[in-house]
Amino acid sequence: MTAKNFVFRETQSVMPPKMIAAIVLLLLVVTGLFAYIYISQEFFGRPVGEHSIDSHWALIIFSATALLTVYVSRLKIITRVDEEKLTMSLGVIGKRKFLLDTIQDAKVYEGNAAADFLGYGYRIAIKQTGYIGRAEKAVTIKIRDHKRELVITTEQPKDLLKALKPDE
């Protein structure tokens, strides 16, 4: 297996670090509460009250919030361009690949992508799909046989455009 030579690679946060820290802290508190419910019922033999949840549900919710905490704390938009394709991903999910041959046009996005898409992350608008991160600049890409244009925020729009159109 050979290593890919990336013409362009960028990783950008979806949320500000302080917001990520606040969300992780909130999720840790919720995780702790459900862990306490589970431990008190299973190991200390405390009875389940009439308005309480059973210990197996507490364990399931604890596990789900713990996994969500890990996912949110590592959430990043990854943009990669190699010799053949553009690859976009949002953390471990949402990976999409576009062949460079199918790109009809690419240009600098006019406006504020985060405001136009009403937030950060993977966004869908009427005529556009966006990978919107913390970068203030963006690139719009028109792809053959796709109804929506692709909008990608980036700190280096000129480098991304150059990687997408190497022959120009």
PDB file of C-alpha atoms in Angstrom:
ATOM      1  CA  MET A   1       0.000   0.000   0.000  1.00  0.00           C
ATOM      2  CA  THR A   2       1.466   3.346  -1.016  1.00  0.00           C
ATOM      3  CA  ALA A   3       0.980   6.660   0.718  1.00  0.00           C
ATOM      4  CA  LYS A   4      -1.161   9.229  -1.096  1.00  0.00           C
ATOM      5  CA  ASN A   5       0.495  12.445  -2.211  1.00  0.00           C
ATOM      6  CA  PHE A   6      -1.917  15.193  -1.306  1.00  0.00           C
ATOM      7  CA  VAL A   7      -1.827  18.331  -3.391  1.00  0.00           C
ATOM      8  CA  PHE A   8      -3.935  20.103  -0.739  1.00  0.00           C
ATOM      9  CA  ARG A   9      -4.885  19.096   2.795  1.00  0.00           C
ATOM     10  CA  GLU A  10      -6.630  21.166   5.452  1.00  0.00           C
ATOM     11  CA  THR A  11      -8.257  20.406   8.773  1.00  0.00           C
ATOM     12  CA  GLN A  12     -10.492  23.005  10.377  1.00  0.00           C
ATOM     13  CA  SER A  13     -12.609  23.157  13.487  1.00  0.00           C
ATOM     14  CA  VAL A  14     -16.354  23.255  13.237  1.00  0.00           C
ATOM     15  CA  MET A  15     -16.853  25.123  16.495  1.00  0.00           C
ATOM     16  CA  PRO A  16     -14.740  27.512  18.559  1.00  0.00           C
ATOM     17  CA  PRO A  17     -12.575  25.753  21.171  1.00  0.00           C
ATOM     18  CA  LYS A  18     -14.477  27.360  24.069  1.00  0.00           C
ATOM     19  CA  MET A  19     -17.809  26.138  22.691  1.00  0.00           C
ATOM     20  CA  ILE A  20     -16.425  22.624  22.228  1.00  0.00           C
ATOM     21  CA  ALA A  21     -15.151  22.708  25.821  1.00  0.00           C
ATOM     22  CA  ALA A  22     -18.578  23.863  27.085  1.00  0.00           C
ATOM     23  CA  ILE A  23     -20.414  21.129  25.160  1.00  0.00           C
ATOM     24  CA  VAL A  24     -17.961  18.470  26.317  1.00  0.00           C
ATOM     25  CA  LEU A  25     -18.349  19.672  29.922  1.00  0.00           C
ATOM     26  CA  LEU A  26     -22.148  19.554  29.660  1.00  0.00           C
ATOM     27  CA  LEU A  27     -22.035  16.070  28.144  1.00  0.00           C
ATOM     28  CA  LEU A  28     -19.636  14.927  30.880  1.00  0.00           C
ATOM     29  CA  VAL A  29     -22.080  16.154  33.540  1.00  0.00           C
ATOM     30  CA  VAL A  30     -24.945  14.276  31.857  1.00  0.00           C
ATOM     31  CA  THR A  31     -22.735  11.204  31.534  1.00  0.00           C
ATOM     32  CA  GLY A  32     -21.820  11.453  35.212  1.00  0.00           C
ATOM     33  CA  LEU A  33     -25.453  11.705  36.288  1.00  0.00           C
ATOM     34  CA  PHE A  34     -26.426   8.560  34.400  1.00  0.00           C
ATOM     35  CA  ALA A  35     -23.309   6.777  35.666  1.00  0.00           C
ATOM     36  CA  TYR A  36     -24.364   7.693  39.215  1.00  0.00           C
ATOM     37  CA  ILE A  37     -27.889   6.324  38.604  1.00  0.00           C
ATOM     38  CA  TYR A  38     -26.478   3.079  37.235  1.00  0.00           C
ATOM     39  CA  ILE A  39     -23.882   2.599  39.998  1.00  0.00           C
ATOM     40  CA  SER A  40     -26.274   3.461  42.831  1.00  0.00           C
ATOM     41  CA  GLN A  41     -28.854   0.965  41.577  1.00  0.00           C
ATOM     42  CA  GLU A  42     -26.564  -1.881  40.546  1.00  0.00           C
ATOM     43  CA  PHE A  43     -23.785  -1.737  43.139  1.00  0.00           C
ATOM     44  CA  PHE A  44     -25.321  -0.008  46.157  1.00  0.00           C
ATOM     45  CA  GLY A  45     -28.719  -1.682  45.856  1.00  0.00           C
ATOM     46  CA  ARG A  46     -30.735   1.522  45.980  1.00  0.00           C
ATOM     47  CA  PRO A  47     -34.337   0.918  44.910  1.00  0.00           C
ATOM     48  CA  VAL A  48     -35.655   2.336  41.685  1.00  0.00           C
ATOM     49  CA  GLY A  49     -38.161   5.051  42.538  1.00  0.00           C
ATOM     50  CA  GLU A  50     -41.447   5.425  40.711  1.00  0.00           C
ATOM     51  CA  HIS A  51     -40.082   8.402  38.701  1.00  0.00           C
ATOM     52  CA  SER A  52     -36.611   6.961  38.107  1.00  0.00           C
ATOM     53  CA  ILE A  53     -35.240   4.970  35.190  1.00  0.00           C
ATOM     54  CA  ASP A  54     -34.031   1.401  35.356  1.00  0.00           C
ATOM     55  CA  SER A  55     -30.303   0.770  35.569  1.00  0.00           C
ATOM     56  CA  HIS A  56     -30.030  -0.773  32.101  1.00  0.00           C
ATOM     57  CA  TRP A  57     -31.442   2.414  30.558  1.00  0.00           C
ATOM     58  CA  ALA A  58     -29.056   4.504  32.628  1.00  0.00           C
ATOM     59  CA  LEU A  59     -26.175   2.402  31.289  1.00  0.00           C
ATOM     60  CA  ILE A  60     -27.371   2.794  27.687  1.00  0.00           C
ATOM     61  CA  ILE A  61     -27.760   6.583  28.031  1.00  0.00           C
ATOM     62  CA  PHE A  62     -24.401   6.802  29.819  1.00  0.00           C
ATOM     63  CA  SER A  63     -22.712   4.931  26.956  1.00  0.00           C
ATOM     64  CA  ALA A  64     -24.408   7.011  24.262  1.00  0.00           C
ATOM     65  CA  THR A  65     -23.499  10.343  25.885  1.00  0.00           C
ATOM     66  CA  ALA A  66     -19.919   9.186  26.445  1.00  0.00           C
ATOM     67  CA  LEU A  67     -19.576   8.296  22.751  1.00  0.00           C
ATOM     68  CA  LEU A  68     -21.200  11.580  21.738  1.00  0.00           C
ATOM     69  CA  THR A  69     -18.750  13.457  23.970  1.00  0.00           C
ATOM     70  CA  VAL A  70     -15.779  11.831  22.274  1.00  0.00           C
ATOM     71  CA  TYR A  71     -17.225  12.530  18.817  1.00  0.00           C
ATOM     72  CA  VAL A  72     -17.994  16.212  19.513  1.00  0.00           C
ATOM     73  CA  SER A  73     -14.591  16.820  21.055  1.00  0.00           C
ATOM     74  CA  ARG A  74     -12.868  15.589  17.873  1.00  0.00           C
ATOM     75  CA  LEU A  75     -15.222  17.072  15.253  1.00  0.00           C
ATOM     76  CA  LYS A  76     -13.285  18.599  12.354  1.00  0.00           C
ATOM     77  CA  ILE A  77     -13.822  19.224   8.648  1.00  0.00           C
ATOM     78  CA  ILE A  78     -11.113  17.576   6.580  1.00  0.00           C
ATOM     79  CA  THR A  79     -10.484  18.695   2.998  1.00  0.00           C
ATOM     80  CA  ARG A  80      -8.070  16.650   0.860  1.00  0.00           C
ATOM     81  CA  VAL A  81      -7.162  16.929  -2.787  1.00  0.00           C
ATOM     82  CA  ASP A  82      -4.877  14.397  -4.448  1.00  0.00           C
ATOM     83  CA  GLU A  83      -4.033  13.899  -8.126  1.00  0.00           C
ATOM     84  CA  GLU A  84      -7.438  12.326  -8.879  1.00  0.00           C
ATOM     85  CA  LYS A  85     -10.095  13.479  -6.446  1.00  0.00           C
ATOM     86  CA  LEU A  86     -11.404  15.881  -3.830  1.00  0.00           C
ATOM     87  CA  THR A  87     -12.334  14.184  -0.567  1.00  0.00           C
ATOM     88  CA  MET A  88     -14.471  15.908   2.074  1.00  0.00           C
ATOM     89  CA  SER A  89     -15.291  14.504   5.487  1.00  0.00           C
ATOM     90  CA  LEU A  90     -16.803  15.663   8.742  1.00  0.00           C
ATOM     91  CA  GLY A  91     -14.951  13.691  11.369  1.00  0.00           C
ATOM     92  CA  VAL A  92     -15.435   9.984  10.797  1.00  0.00           C
ATOM     93  CA  ILE A  93     -18.763  10.389   8.982  1.00  0.00           C
ATOM     94  CA  GLY A  94     -19.922  12.204   5.901  1.00  0.00           C
ATOM     95  CA  LYS A  95     -16.993  11.271   3.660  1.00  0.00           C
ATOM     96  CA  ARG A  96     -17.663  12.266   0.072  1.00  0.00           C
ATOM     97  CA  LYS A  97     -15.376  11.961  -2.919  1.00  0.00           C
ATOM     98  CA  PHE A  98     -15.502  13.943  -6.149  1.00  0.00           C
ATOM     99  CA  LEU A  99     -13.296  13.202  -9.149  1.00  0.00           C
ATOM    100  CA  LEU A 100     -11.381  16.263 -10.309  1.00  0.00           C
ATOM    101  CA  ASP A 101     -12.476  15.493 -13.882  1.00  0.00           C
ATOM    102  CA  THR A 102     -16.102  16.176 -12.907  1.00  0.00           C
ATOM    103  CA  ILE A 103     -15.422  19.674 -11.543  1.00  0.00           C
ATOM    104  CA  GLN A 104     -16.817  22.180 -14.014  1.00  0.00           C
ATOM    105  CA  ASP A 105     -16.026  25.379 -12.155  1.00  0.00           C
ATOM    106  CA  ALA A 106     -14.463  26.509  -8.893  1.00  0.00           C
ATOM    107  CA  LYS A 107     -14.333  30.052  -7.581  1.00  0.00           C
ATOM    108  CA  VAL A 108     -14.069  32.053  -4.387  1.00  0.00           C
ATOM    109  CA  TYR A 109     -17.379  32.192  -2.491  1.00  0.00           C
ATOM    110  CA  GLU A 110     -18.894  35.644  -2.204  1.00  0.00           C
ATOM    111  CA  GLY A 111     -20.299  36.343   1.247  1.00  0.00           C
ATOM    112  CA  ASN A 112     -20.150  34.807   4.695  1.00  0.00           C
ATOM    113  CA  ALA A 113     -20.681  31.056   4.387  1.00  0.00           C
ATOM    114  CA  ALA A 114     -21.492  30.496   8.088  1.00  0.00           C
ATOM    115  CA  ALA A 115     -24.172  33.194   8.027  1.00  0.00           C
ATOM    116  CA  ASP A 116     -25.581  32.091   4.663  1.00  0.00           C
ATOM    117  CA  PHE A 117     -25.829  28.445   5.796  1.00  0.00           C
ATOM    118  CA  LEU A 118     -27.063  29.407   9.300  1.00  0.00           C
ATOM    119  CA  GLY A 119     -24.298  27.625  11.187  1.00  0.00           C
ATOM    120  CA  TYR A 120     -21.373  25.258  11.038  1.00  0.00           C
ATOM    121  CA  GLY A 121     -20.915  21.650   9.983  1.00  0.00           C
ATOM    122  CA  TYR A 122     -22.450  19.806   7.042  1.00  0.00           C
ATOM    123  CA  ARG A 123     -25.201  22.072   5.721  1.00  0.00           C
ATOM    124  CA  ILE A 124     -27.748  21.799   2.950  1.00  0.00           C
ATOM    125  CA  ALA A 125     -29.306  24.850   1.302  1.00  0.00           C
ATOM    126  CA  ILE A 126     -31.666  25.139  -1.665  1.00  0.00           C
ATOM    127  CA  LYS A 127     -28.981  25.171  -4.361  1.00  0.00           C
ATOM    128  CA  GLN A 128     -25.860  24.438  -2.331  1.00  0.00           C
ATOM    129  CA  THR A 129     -24.326  21.883   0.001  1.00  0.00           C
ATOM    130  CA  GLY A 130     -21.735  23.130   2.450  1.00  0.00           C
ATOM    131  CA  TYR A 131     -18.897  21.933   4.629  1.00  0.00           C
ATOM    132  CA  ILE A 132     -18.825  24.980   6.842  1.00  0.00           C
ATOM    133  CA  GLY A 133     -16.055  25.356   9.399  1.00  0.00           C
ATOM    134  CA  ARG A 134     -14.472  28.220  11.300  1.00  0.00           C
ATOM    135  CA  ALA A 135     -12.580  29.632   8.308  1.00  0.00           C
ATOM    136  CA  GLU A 136     -13.923  32.967   7.078  1.00  0.00           C
ATOM    137  CA  LYS A 137     -13.263  32.359   3.378  1.00  0.00           C
ATOM    138  CA  ALA A 138     -14.837  29.717   1.172  1.00  0.00           C
ATOM    139  CA  VAL A 139     -14.761  28.179  -2.287  1.00  0.00           C
ATOM    140  CA  THR A 140     -17.762  27.256  -4.450  1.00  0.00           C
ATOM    141  CA  ILE A 141     -17.425  24.199  -6.659  1.00  0.00           C
ATOM    142  CA  LYS A 142     -19.778  23.278  -9.509  1.00  0.00           C
ATOM    143  CA  ILE A 143     -19.716  19.527 -10.128  1.00  0.00           C
ATOM    144  CA  ARG A 144     -21.080  17.854 -13.248  1.00  0.00           C
ATOM    145  CA  ASP A 145     -24.324  15.878 -12.710  1.00  0.00           C
ATOM    146  CA  HIS A 146     -24.886  17.375  -9.236  1.00  0.00           C
ATOM    147  CA  LYS A 147     -27.873  19.638  -8.621  1.00  0.00           C
ATOM    148  CA  ARG A 148     -26.219  21.563  -5.799  1.00  0.00           C
ATOM    149  CA  GLU A 149     -22.945  23.440  -5.764  1.00  0.00           C
ATOM    150  CA  LEU A 150     -20.452  22.471  -3.081  1.00  0.00           C
ATOM    151  CA  VAL A 151     -19.290  25.199  -0.698  1.00  0.00           C
ATOM    152  CA  ILE A 152     -16.167  24.545   1.369  1.00  0.00           C
ATOM    153  CA  THR A 153     -14.748  26.964   3.910  1.00  0.00           C
ATOM    154  CA  THR A 154     -10.979  27.239   3.885  1.00  0.00           C
ATOM    155  CA  GLU A 155      -8.147  29.345   5.264  1.00  0.00           C
ATOM    156  CA  GLN A 156      -6.336  29.001   1.911  1.00  0.00           C
ATOM    157  CA  PRO A 157      -8.816  29.552  -0.937  1.00  0.00           C
ATOM    158  CA  LYS A 158      -6.135  30.254  -3.563  1.00  0.00           C
ATOM    159  CA  ASP A 159      -4.270  27.038  -2.743  1.00  0.00           C
ATOM    160  CA  LEU A 160      -7.497  25.009  -2.832  1.00  0.00           C
ATOM    161  CA  LEU A 161      -8.502  26.507  -6.193  1.00  0.00           C
ATOM    162  CA  LYS A 162      -5.032  25.792  -7.571  1.00  0.00           C
ATOM    163  CA  ALA A 163      -5.262  22.167  -6.376  1.00  0.00           C
ATOM    164  CA  LEU A 164      -8.720  21.752  -7.938  1.00  0.00           C
ATOM    165  CA  LYS A 165      -7.652  23.245 -11.290  1.00  0.00           C
ATOM    166  CA  PRO A 166      -4.011  22.206 -11.732  1.00  0.00           C
ATOM    167  CA  ASP A 167      -3.964  22.896 -15.493  1.00  0.00           C
ATOM    168  CA  GLU A 168      -4.817  26.587 -15.139  1.00  0.00           C
TER     169      GLU A 168
END
